[in-house]
mmCIF file of C-alpha atoms and ligand atoms in Angstrom:
data_model
loop_
_atom_site.group_PDB
_atom_site.id
_atom_site.type_symbol
_atom_site.label_atom_id
_atom_site.label_comp_id
_atom_site.label_asym_id
_atom_site.label_seq_id
_atom_site.Cartn_x
_atom_site.Cartn_y
_atom_site.Cartn_z
ATOM 1 C CA GLN A 1 0.000 0.000 0.000
ATOM 2 C CA LYS A 2 1.196 3.494 -0.847
ATOM 3 C CA PRO A 3 1.874 5.951 1.992
ATOM 4 C CA THR A 4 -1.296 7.893 2.683
ATOM 5 C CA VAL A 5 -1.757 11.563 3.480
ATOM 6 C CA ILE A 6 -5.039 13.129 4.584
ATOM 7 C CA VAL A 7 -5.494 16.784 3.566
ATOM 8 C CA THR A 8 -8.494 18.654 4.973
ATOM 9 C CA GLY A 9 -10.042 21.384 2.825
ATOM 10 C CA ALA A 10 -8.467 19.941 -0.328
ATOM 11 C CA SER A 11 -11.255 21.249 -2.562
ATOM 12 C CA SER A 12 -9.601 24.612 -3.179
ATOM 13 C CA GLY A 13 -6.617 26.883 -2.627
ATOM 14 C CA LEU A 14 -3.657 25.680 -0.608
ATOM 15 C CA GLY A 15 -5.122 22.275 0.259
ATOM 16 C CA LEU A 16 -5.998 21.457 -3.332
ATOM 17 C CA ASN A 17 -2.605 22.504 -4.641
ATOM 18 C CA ALA A 18 -0.761 20.571 -1.937
ATOM 19 C CA ALA A 19 -2.918 17.513 -2.655
ATOM 20 C CA ASN A 20 -2.069 17.886 -6.325
ATOM 21 C CA ALA A 21 1.685 18.201 -5.685
ATOM 22 C CA LEU A 22 1.640 15.128 -3.423
ATOM 23 C CA ALA A 23 -0.476 13.060 -5.844
ATOM 24 C CA GLN A 24 1.653 14.040 -8.850
ATOM 25 C CA SER A 25 4.839 13.036 -6.999
ATOM 26 C CA GLY A 26 3.694 9.429 -7.282
ATOM 27 C CA ASP A 27 4.845 8.758 -3.710
ATOM 28 C CA TRP A 28 1.527 9.360 -1.955
ATOM 29 C CA HIS A 29 -2.108 8.387 -1.991
ATOM 30 C CA VAL A 30 -4.057 11.501 -1.055
ATOM 31 C CA ILE A 31 -7.287 11.477 0.938
ATOM 32 C CA MET A 32 -9.067 14.727 0.115
ATOM 33 C CA ALA A 33 -11.143 15.327 3.267
ATOM 34 C CA CYS A 34 -13.810 17.762 2.095
ATOM 35 C CA ARG A 35 -17.303 18.951 2.929
ATOM 36 C CA ASP A 36 -18.272 19.340 -0.747
ATOM 37 C CA PHE A 37 -17.645 16.018 -2.477
ATOM 38 C CA ALA A 38 -18.555 17.172 -5.996
ATOM 39 C CA LYS A 39 -16.449 20.329 -5.769
ATOM 40 C CA ALA A 40 -13.425 18.335 -4.579
ATOM 41 C CA GLU A 41 -13.779 15.779 -7.376
ATOM 42 C CA LYS A 42 -14.167 18.510 -9.989
ATOM 43 C CA SER A 43 -11.158 20.444 -8.652
ATOM 44 C CA ALA A 44 -8.996 17.310 -8.677
ATOM 45 C CA GLN A 45 -9.931 16.569 -12.261
ATOM 46 C CA LYS A 46 -9.322 20.157 -13.334
ATOM 47 C CA LEU A 47 -5.750 20.007 -12.044
ATOM 48 C CA GLY A 48 -5.250 16.640 -13.728
ATOM 49 C CA MET A 49 -4.641 14.653 -10.554
ATOM 50 C CA PRO A 50 -4.080 11.091 -11.765
ATOM 51 C CA LYS A 51 -7.052 8.770 -11.324
ATOM 52 C CA GLY A 52 -6.364 6.386 -8.458
ATOM 53 C CA SER A 53 -3.896 8.792 -6.810
ATOM 54 C CA TYR A 54 -6.588 10.251 -4.568
ATOM 55 C CA THR A 55 -9.836 9.482 -2.765
ATOM 56 C CA VAL A 56 -12.395 12.089 -1.776
ATOM 57 C CA MET A 57 -13.905 11.454 1.660
ATOM 58 C CA HIS A 58 -16.593 13.531 3.311
ATOM 59 C CA LEU A 59 -15.578 15.680 6.263
ATOM 60 C CA ASP A 60 -17.388 18.694 7.667
ATOM 61 C CA LEU A 61 -15.200 20.198 10.357
ATOM 62 C CA ALA A 62 -18.106 22.310 11.576
ATOM 63 C CA SER A 63 -19.658 19.163 13.066
ATOM 64 C CA LEU A 64 -17.929 16.971 15.643
ATOM 65 C CA GLU A 65 -20.198 14.096 14.613
ATOM 66 C CA SER A 66 -18.948 14.444 11.041
ATOM 67 C CA VAL A 67 -15.343 14.417 12.264
ATOM 68 C CA ARG A 68 -15.983 11.189 14.171
ATOM 69 C CA GLN A 69 -17.753 9.684 11.163
ATOM 70 C CA PHE A 70 -14.849 10.620 8.883
ATOM 71 C CA VAL A 71 -12.361 8.964 11.231
ATOM 72 C CA GLN A 72 -14.514 5.824 11.307
ATOM 73 C CA ASN A 73 -14.772 5.770 7.505
ATOM 74 C CA PHE A 74 -11.035 6.253 7.179
ATOM 75 C CA LYS A 75 -10.296 3.436 9.630
ATOM 76 C CA ASN A 76 -12.777 1.181 7.800
ATOM 77 C CA SER A 77 -10.933 1.845 4.539
ATOM 78 C CA GLY A 78 -7.995 -0.152 5.914
ATOM 79 C CA ARG A 79 -5.495 2.416 4.681
ATOM 80 C CA ARG A 80 -2.269 3.179 6.506
ATOM 81 C CA LEU A 81 -1.823 6.769 7.679
ATOM 82 C CA ASP A 82 1.520 8.513 7.220
ATOM 83 C CA ALA A 83 0.653 12.190 7.237
ATOM 84 C CA LEU A 84 -2.243 14.366 8.313
ATOM 85 C CA VAL A 85 -2.615 17.958 7.127
ATOM 86 C CA ALA A 86 -5.038 20.223 9.006
ATOM 87 C CA ASN A 87 -5.531 22.867 6.342
ATOM 88 C CA ALA A 88 -9.219 23.764 5.997
ATOM 89 C CA ALA A 89 -10.372 27.122 7.319
ATOM 90 C CA VAL A 90 -13.116 29.690 7.166
ATOM 91 C CA TYR A 91 -12.529 33.429 7.361
ATOM 92 C CA LEU A 92 -15.491 35.746 7.965
ATOM 93 C CA PRO A 93 -14.001 39.247 8.135
ATOM 94 C CA THR A 94 -17.185 41.145 7.279
ATOM 95 C CA ALA A 95 -19.643 39.165 9.412
ATOM 96 C CA LYS A 96 -21.564 41.430 11.764
ATOM 97 C CA GLU A 97 -22.990 38.589 13.838
ATOM 98 C CA PRO A 98 -21.420 35.299 14.839
ATOM 99 C CA THR A 99 -22.545 32.036 13.217
ATOM 100 C CA PHE A 100 -22.148 28.657 14.851
ATOM 101 C CA THR A 101 -21.121 25.070 14.175
ATOM 102 C CA ALA A 102 -23.488 22.127 14.619
ATOM 103 C CA ASP A 103 -22.217 21.877 18.191
ATOM 104 C CA GLY A 104 -22.820 25.560 18.892
ATOM 105 C CA PHE A 105 -19.247 26.916 18.714
ATOM 106 C CA GLU A 106 -18.469 30.180 16.920
ATOM 107 C CA LEU A 107 -17.837 29.063 13.331
ATOM 108 C CA SER A 108 -14.203 30.153 12.720
ATOM 109 C CA VAL A 109 -12.747 28.769 15.936
ATOM 110 C CA GLY A 110 -15.170 25.814 15.841
ATOM 111 C CA THR A 111 -14.073 24.818 12.325
ATOM 112 C CA ASN A 112 -10.453 25.887 12.141
ATOM 113 C CA HIS A 113 -9.440 24.871 15.651
ATOM 114 C CA LEU A 114 -11.932 22.574 17.430
ATOM 115 C CA GLY A 115 -12.842 20.400 14.417
ATOM 116 C CA HIS A 116 -9.165 19.848 13.665
ATOM 117 C CA PHE A 117 -8.326 19.375 17.334
ATOM 118 C CA LEU A 118 -10.702 16.409 17.524
ATOM 119 C CA LEU A 119 -9.568 15.040 14.159
ATOM 120 C CA VAL A 120 -5.883 15.072 15.072
ATOM 121 C CA ASN A 121 -6.492 13.485 18.462
ATOM 122 C CA LEU A 122 -8.595 10.686 16.959
ATOM 123 C CA LEU A 123 -5.962 9.904 14.306
ATOM 124 C CA LEU A 124 -2.838 10.101 16.450
ATOM 125 C CA GLU A 125 -2.682 6.333 17.042
ATOM 126 C CA ASP A 126 -2.937 5.660 13.300
ATOM 127 C CA LEU A 127 -0.093 8.096 12.614
ATOM 128 C CA LYS A 128 1.992 6.460 15.326
ATOM 129 C CA ASP A 129 1.491 3.090 13.619
ATOM 130 C CA SER A 130 2.655 4.411 10.239
ATOM 131 C CA PRO A 131 4.998 1.854 8.637
ATOM 132 C CA LYS A 132 8.656 2.817 8.315
ATOM 133 C CA ASN A 133 8.736 3.140 4.492
ATOM 134 C CA ASN A 134 7.398 6.670 4.374
ATOM 135 C CA PRO A 135 9.016 9.116 1.905
ATOM 136 C CA ALA A 136 9.281 11.701 4.688
ATOM 137 C CA GLY A 137 11.147 9.309 6.979
ATOM 138 C CA SER A 138 8.705 9.960 9.832
ATOM 139 C CA PRO A 139 4.939 10.254 10.201
ATOM 140 C CA ARG A 140 3.886 13.891 10.082
ATOM 141 C CA CYS A 141 1.074 16.000 11.428
ATOM 142 C CA ILE A 142 1.005 19.447 9.850
ATOM 143 C CA ILE A 143 -1.324 22.195 11.071
ATOM 144 C CA VAL A 144 -1.453 25.199 8.754
ATOM 145 C CA GLY A 145 -0.778 28.408 10.644
ATOM 146 C CA SER A 146 -0.558 32.010 9.581
ATOM 147 C CA ILE A 147 1.375 35.152 10.342
ATOM 148 C CA THR A 148 -1.931 36.927 10.729
ATOM 149 C CA GLY A 149 -2.035 35.256 14.122
ATOM 150 C CA ASN A 150 1.563 36.246 14.834
ATOM 151 C CA THR A 151 1.817 39.613 16.509
ATOM 152 C CA ASN A 152 5.621 39.614 16.125
ATOM 153 C CA THR A 153 5.171 40.341 12.403
ATOM 154 C CA LEU A 154 3.957 43.353 10.484
ATOM 155 C CA ALA A 155 0.904 41.484 9.183
ATOM 156 C CA GLY A 156 0.103 40.186 12.642
ATOM 157 C CA ASN A 157 -0.047 43.727 13.946
ATOM 158 C CA ILE A 158 -2.791 44.917 11.636
ATOM 159 C CA PRO A 159 -5.843 45.376 13.870
ATOM 160 C CA PRO A 160 -7.808 43.570 15.107
ATOM 161 C CA LYS A 161 -4.912 41.623 16.581
ATOM 162 C CA ALA A 162 -5.142 38.025 17.705
ATOM 163 C CA ASP A 163 -5.466 37.778 21.465
ATOM 164 C CA LEU A 164 -6.863 34.812 23.373
ATOM 165 C CA GLY A 165 -6.806 36.746 26.657
ATOM 166 C CA ASP A 166 -7.415 34.403 29.578
ATOM 167 C CA LEU A 167 -9.598 32.128 27.393
ATOM 168 C CA ARG A 168 -12.707 32.982 29.384
ATOM 169 C CA GLY A 169 -14.936 32.762 26.272
ATOM 170 C CA LEU A 170 -13.735 29.227 25.642
ATOM 171 C CA THR A 171 -14.372 28.331 29.273
ATOM 172 C CA THR A 172 -18.031 29.235 28.796
ATOM 173 C CA GLY A 173 -18.332 27.257 25.556
ATOM 174 C CA LEU A 174 -17.906 29.899 22.820
ATOM 175 C CA ASP A 175 -21.611 29.577 22.165
ATOM 176 C CA GLY A 176 -22.574 33.241 22.142
ATOM 177 C CA ARG A 177 -24.583 33.112 25.375
ATOM 178 C CA ASN A 178 -21.709 34.737 27.236
ATOM 179 C CA SER A 179 -19.370 35.387 24.360
ATOM 180 C CA SER A 180 -18.546 33.943 20.960
ATOM 181 C CA MET A 181 -14.924 35.088 21.220
ATOM 182 C CA ILE A 182 -12.152 33.209 23.021
ATOM 183 C CA ASP A 183 -11.132 36.269 25.043
ATOM 184 C CA GLY A 184 -14.741 36.874 26.072
ATOM 185 C CA GLY A 185 -15.018 40.081 24.022
ATOM 186 C CA GLU A 186 -17.436 41.381 21.380
ATOM 187 C CA PHE A 187 -17.726 39.322 18.187
ATOM 188 C CA ASP A 188 -15.230 40.300 15.481
ATOM 189 C CA GLY A 189 -14.981 37.933 12.507
ATOM 190 C CA ALA A 190 -11.448 38.911 11.461
ATOM 191 C CA LYS A 191 -10.173 38.520 15.013
ATOM 192 C CA ALA A 192 -11.939 35.180 15.456
ATOM 193 C CA TYR A 193 -10.012 33.876 12.411
ATOM 194 C CA LYS A 194 -6.692 35.163 13.741
ATOM 195 C CA ASP A 195 -7.445 33.691 17.172
ATOM 196 C CA SER A 196 -8.193 30.342 15.514
ATOM 197 C CA LYS A 197 -4.778 30.433 13.808
ATOM 198 C CA VAL A 198 -3.082 31.119 17.143
ATOM 199 C CA CYS A 199 -4.970 28.069 18.482
ATOM 200 C CA ASN A 200 -3.683 26.015 15.516
ATOM 201 C CA MET A 201 -0.093 26.921 16.328
ATOM 202 C CA LEU A 202 -0.491 26.466 20.090
ATOM 203 C CA THR A 203 -2.032 23.039 19.402
ATOM 204 C CA MET A 204 0.907 22.036 17.200
ATOM 205 C CA ARG A 205 3.331 22.982 19.974
ATOM 206 C CA GLN A 206 1.289 21.091 22.587
ATOM 207 C CA LEU A 207 1.164 18.019 20.346
ATOM 208 C CA HIS A 208 4.929 18.202 19.962
ATOM 209 C CA GLN A 209 5.517 18.496 23.684
ATOM 210 C CA ARG A 210 3.010 15.819 24.625
ATOM 211 C CA TYR A 211 3.497 13.229 21.893
ATOM 212 C CA HIS A 212 6.605 13.665 19.774
ATOM 213 C CA ASP A 213 8.891 11.546 21.936
ATOM 214 C CA SER A 214 6.340 8.805 22.610
ATOM 215 C CA THR A 215 4.963 8.507 19.051
ATOM 216 C CA GLY A 216 7.815 9.564 16.760
ATOM 217 C CA VAL A 217 5.369 11.802 14.901
ATOM 218 C CA THR A 218 6.822 15.055 13.568
ATOM 219 C CA PHE A 219 4.461 17.940 14.352
ATOM 220 C CA ALA A 220 4.875 21.193 12.454
ATOM 221 C CA SER A 221 3.090 24.303 11.326
ATOM 222 C CA LEU A 222 3.781 26.646 8.453
ATOM 223 C CA TYR A 223 3.001 29.976 6.913
ATOM 224 C CA PRO A 224 3.027 29.292 3.170
ATOM 225 C CA GLY A 225 3.079 32.973 2.088
ATOM 226 C CA CYS A 226 0.188 35.231 1.228
ATOM 227 C CA ILE A 227 -1.934 33.349 -1.295
ATOM 228 C CA ALA A 228 -4.005 36.394 -2.092
ATOM 229 C CA GLU A 229 -6.327 34.748 -4.629
ATOM 230 C CA THR A 230 -7.689 31.759 -2.701
ATOM 231 C CA GLY A 231 -11.298 31.262 -1.692
ATOM 232 C CA LEU A 232 -10.345 32.332 1.823
ATOM 233 C CA PHE A 233 -11.104 35.906 0.860
ATOM 234 C CA ARG A 234 -14.449 35.044 -0.750
ATOM 235 C CA ASN A 235 -16.333 36.686 2.096
ATOM 236 C CA HIS A 236 -14.393 39.925 1.887
ATOM 237 C CA VAL A 237 -15.682 43.100 0.220
ATOM 238 C CA GLY A 238 -15.170 43.335 -3.565
ATOM 239 C CA LEU A 239 -12.671 46.194 -3.475
ATOM 240 C CA PHE A 240 -10.486 44.279 -1.040
ATOM 241 C CA ARG A 241 -10.503 41.235 -3.308
ATOM 242 C CA THR A 242 -9.386 43.399 -6.252
ATOM 243 C CA LEU A 243 -6.637 45.302 -4.464
ATOM 244 C CA PHE A 244 -5.262 42.629 -2.137
ATOM 245 C CA PRO A 245 -3.327 40.523 -4.719
ATOM 246 C CA PRO A 246 -1.412 43.478 -6.291
ATOM 247 C CA PHE A 247 -0.807 44.934 -2.825
ATOM 248 C CA GLN A 248 0.765 41.659 -1.730
ATOM 249 C CA LYS A 249 2.735 41.314 -4.966
ATOM 250 C CA PHE A 250 4.208 44.779 -5.189
ATOM 251 C CA VAL A 251 4.106 46.325 -1.726
ATOM 252 C CA THR A 252 4.662 43.647 0.887
ATOM 253 C CA LYS A 253 6.196 41.140 -1.582
ATOM 254 C CA GLY A 254 4.578 38.410 0.487
ATOM 255 C CA TYR A 255 2.500 37.164 -2.464
ATOM 256 C CA VAL A 256 2.771 33.538 -3.475
ATOM 257 C CA SER A 257 0.799 31.660 -6.156
ATOM 258 C CA GLU A 258 -1.543 28.847 -5.167
ATOM 259 C CA ALA A 259 0.674 26.331 -6.972
ATOM 260 C CA GLU A 260 3.846 27.496 -5.206
ATOM 261 C CA ALA A 261 2.112 27.554 -1.818
ATOM 262 C CA GLY A 262 0.877 24.017 -2.513
ATOM 263 C CA ARG A 263 4.441 22.883 -3.263
ATOM 264 C CA ARG A 264 5.601 24.428 0.010
ATOM 265 C CA LEU A 265 2.988 22.550 2.009
ATOM 266 C CA ALA A 266 3.808 19.333 0.120
ATOM 267 C CA GLN A 267 7.467 19.905 0.994
ATOM 268 C CA VAL A 268 6.667 20.151 4.702
ATOM 269 C CA VAL A 269 4.718 16.871 4.388
ATOM 270 C CA SER A 270 7.300 14.835 2.532
ATOM 271 C CA ASP A 271 10.789 16.363 2.487
ATOM 272 C CA PRO A 272 12.943 14.152 4.735
ATOM 273 C CA THR A 273 15.154 17.126 5.640
ATOM 274 C CA LEU A 274 12.215 18.967 7.214
ATOM 275 C CA ASN A 275 11.791 16.375 9.938
ATOM 276 C CA LYS A 276 12.245 18.647 12.943
ATOM 277 C CA SER A 277 9.219 18.570 15.238
ATOM 278 C CA GLY A 278 7.617 21.543 16.994
ATOM 279 C CA VAL A 279 8.646 23.927 14.218
ATOM 280 C CA TYR A 280 6.832 26.724 12.390
ATOM 281 C CA TRP A 281 8.137 26.902 8.798
ATOM 282 C CA SER A 282 8.055 29.807 6.397
ATOM 283 C CA TRP A 283 9.803 30.938 3.221
ATOM 284 C CA ASP A 284 11.479 34.097 2.133
ATOM 285 C CA ASN A 285 9.968 35.358 -1.112
ATOM 286 C CA ASP A 286 12.159 38.303 -1.593
ATOM 287 C CA LYS A 287 15.057 39.784 0.287
ATOM 288 C CA SER A 288 13.235 43.090 0.578
ATOM 289 C CA SER A 289 10.106 41.419 1.926
ATOM 290 C CA LEU A 290 8.528 43.153 4.881
ATOM 291 C CA TRP A 291 7.133 39.885 6.148
ATOM 292 C CA PHE A 292 10.167 37.759 6.932
ATOM 293 C CA ASP A 293 13.685 37.778 8.146
ATOM 294 C CA SER A 294 15.915 37.203 5.126
ATOM 295 C CA VAL A 295 16.846 33.568 4.690
ATOM 296 C CA ASP A 296 16.640 31.196 1.716
ATOM 297 C CA GLY A 297 14.364 28.168 1.334
ATOM 298 C CA ALA A 298 12.185 26.766 4.091
ATOM 299 C CA LEU A 299 13.221 28.346 7.336
ATOM 300 C CA GLU A 300 12.354 27.901 10.926
ATOM 301 C CA ASN A 301 10.388 30.984 11.868
ATOM 302 C CA ARG A 302 9.883 32.561 15.256
ATOM 303 C CA VAL A 303 6.430 32.348 16.763
ATOM 304 C CA SER A 304 4.739 35.217 18.566
ATOM 305 C CA GLU A 305 4.867 35.702 22.303
ATOM 306 C CA GLU A 306 1.336 34.360 22.680
ATOM 307 C CA VAL A 307 2.072 31.280 20.561
ATOM 308 C CA SER A 308 5.180 30.532 22.614
ATOM 309 C CA ASP A 309 3.179 30.742 25.861
ATOM 310 C CA ASP A 310 3.111 27.059 26.773
ATOM 311 C CA LYS A 311 0.998 27.663 29.877
ATOM 312 C CA LYS A 312 -1.683 29.185 27.679
ATOM 313 C CA GLY A 313 -1.206 26.308 25.217
ATOM 314 C CA ALA A 314 -1.795 23.788 28.006
ATOM 315 C CA LYS A 315 -4.937 25.616 29.149
ATOM 316 C CA LEU A 316 -6.203 25.737 25.570
ATOM 317 C CA TRP A 317 -5.526 22.019 25.308
ATOM 318 C CA ASP A 318 -7.507 21.174 28.450
ATOM 319 C CA LEU A 319 -10.485 23.352 27.497
ATOM 320 C CA SER A 320 -10.497 22.026 23.918
ATOM 321 C CA MET A 321 -10.446 18.422 25.174
ATOM 322 C CA LYS A 322 -13.601 19.135 27.169
ATOM 323 C CA LEU A 323 -15.376 20.986 24.353
ATOM 324 C CA VAL A 324 -14.818 18.209 21.798
ATOM 325 C CA GLY A 325 -15.883 15.554 24.285
ATOM 326 C CA LEU A 326 -12.557 13.792 24.762
ATOM 327 C CA GLU A 327 -12.631 14.322 28.522
HETATM 328 P P1 NDP B 401 -9.679 28.355 0.680
HETATM 329 O O1 NDP B 401 -10.910 29.061 1.110
HETATM 330 O O2 NDP B 401 -9.327 28.318 -0.759
HETATM 331 O O3 NDP B 401 -9.701 26.881 1.219
HETATM 332 C C1 NDP B 401 -10.291 26.549 2.430
HETATM 333 C C2 NDP B 401 -10.711 25.124 2.393
HETATM 334 O O4 NDP B 401 -11.313 24.802 3.649
HETATM 335 C C3 NDP B 401 -11.755 24.828 1.311
HETATM 336 O O5 NDP B 401 -11.461 23.580 0.732
HETATM 337 C C4 NDP B 401 -13.037 24.757 2.114
HETATM 338 O O6 NDP B 401 -14.044 23.921 1.551
HETATM 339 C C5 NDP B 401 -12.513 24.121 3.393
HETATM 340 N N1 NDP B 401 -13.474 24.235 4.483
HETATM 341 C C6 NDP B 401 -14.052 25.341 4.997
HETATM 342 N N2 NDP B 401 -14.930 24.991 5.963
HETATM 343 C C7 NDP B 401 -14.895 23.648 6.057
HETATM 344 C C8 NDP B 401 -15.595 22.705 6.846
HETATM 345 N N3 NDP B 401 -16.523 23.078 7.736
HETATM 346 N N4 NDP B 401 -15.315 21.397 6.685
HETATM 347 C C9 NDP B 401 -14.400 21.001 5.775
HETATM 348 N N5 NDP B 401 -13.727 21.834 4.983
HETATM 349 C C10 NDP B 401 -13.984 23.156 5.120
HETATM 350 O O7 NDP B 401 -8.526 29.066 1.529
HETATM 351 P P2 NDP B 401 -6.914 28.856 1.564
HETATM 352 O O8 NDP B 401 -6.500 27.781 0.657
HETATM 353 O O9 NDP B 401 -6.321 30.192 1.464
HETATM 354 O O10 NDP B 401 -6.739 28.400 3.080
HETATM 355 C C11 NDP B 401 -6.160 27.177 3.440
HETATM 356 C C12 NDP B 401 -5.336 27.349 4.709
HETATM 357 O O11 NDP B 401 -4.288 28.271 4.464
HETATM 358 C C13 NDP B 401 -6.105 27.883 5.897
HETATM 359 O O12 NDP B 401 -5.710 27.165 7.047
HETATM 360 C C14 NDP B 401 -5.662 29.323 6.002
HETATM 361 O O13 NDP B 401 -5.742 29.792 7.312
HETATM 362 C C15 NDP B 401 -4.228 29.182 5.538
HETATM 363 N N6 NDP B 401 -3.573 30.389 5.102
HETATM 364 C C16 NDP B 401 -3.997 31.053 3.969
HETATM 365 C C17 NDP B 401 -3.340 32.198 3.576
HETATM 366 C C18 NDP B 401 -3.754 32.951 2.378
HETATM 367 O O14 NDP B 401 -3.130 33.979 2.113
HETATM 368 N N7 NDP B 401 -4.747 32.525 1.624
HETATM 369 C C19 NDP B 401 -2.171 32.693 4.318
HETATM 370 C C20 NDP B 401 -1.832 31.914 5.465
HETATM 371 C C21 NDP B 401 -2.504 30.804 5.819
HETATM 372 P P3 NDP B 401 -15.068 24.426 0.391
HETATM 373 O O15 NDP B 401 -14.291 24.342 -0.878
HETATM 374 O O16 NDP B 401 -16.162 23.437 0.501
HETATM 375 O O17 NDP B 401 -15.452 25.823 0.763
#
């Protein structure tokens, strides 16, 4: 059996392009874990992903029941698991009111963080049991991060900034009765997305600290560059969608094409030299870039103060375990 990688949100953007790069390499069988089966199949065909190199499986991260069902279906398929990529995300920057997952969590944190949190925890044993002949040399769990959640960067300092506060909103269930924001504040869709990305990176670091030594799984996160044309910005105002790509190309120089971003994510999944666990990878696009320190190739980036707060990470872990029903 070929090594298998699961990619969530593989129906568009970064996930689709990473799935394509991995499938085209011939080394991997790709499970495209998507909420829209037909869209995923159509996207795979459009990019010319070889028939038989991928399987589309239904996963709606905005429902914990769907996550559990996906895991069951995957286990029933009898496939080995060598890599898991938590990539899917929603971004609702113009929403005036919060919306909620099937389990009543604010949608961005519920999907981007809690859905993935449950998924990763339920598949950890399978990753641990990955056979040795894996092109990456070690089983991998990659959680896609972002500098928008990193307040030590220029982009991360554009308001509203990510800030989980003392997690009081999460303590009361993020269900909008007390608050739909992790810090307990007023709903702000852009901030909720950034907060969810901080959760993604804190989770990766917790996974590394808790399980790397005992499982041999390499846990990592990455910022693939600003992929200004993906569906992520579909909910933004029209003018933003028109101006954002040239702004990223010519002003910040952080722009990266979907195909290049996909190759970067595929590299973090399967390049044997990127086997360090607990790391947040990024790439330098341009020496004059405002977004990175200047270094070539994939580089180990610094995380923000909040993301490096392991006490906060541990608290997030405990609260998330309760919310997804693992404790
Ligand atoms: P896209 O919107 O193109 O892709 C998001 C994917 O997530 C889609 O496949 C979407 O499915 C899927 N998705 C959304 N909600 C759910 C759900 N409830 N269940 C299952 N799948 C779901 O955005 P990107 O490719 O840009 O984003 C991918 C990742 O990259 C995200 O983690 C994002 O935070 C990160 N990122 C993006 C950057 C950028 O500049 N674009 C920069 C840094 C990080 P569907 O097709 O059905 O809508």
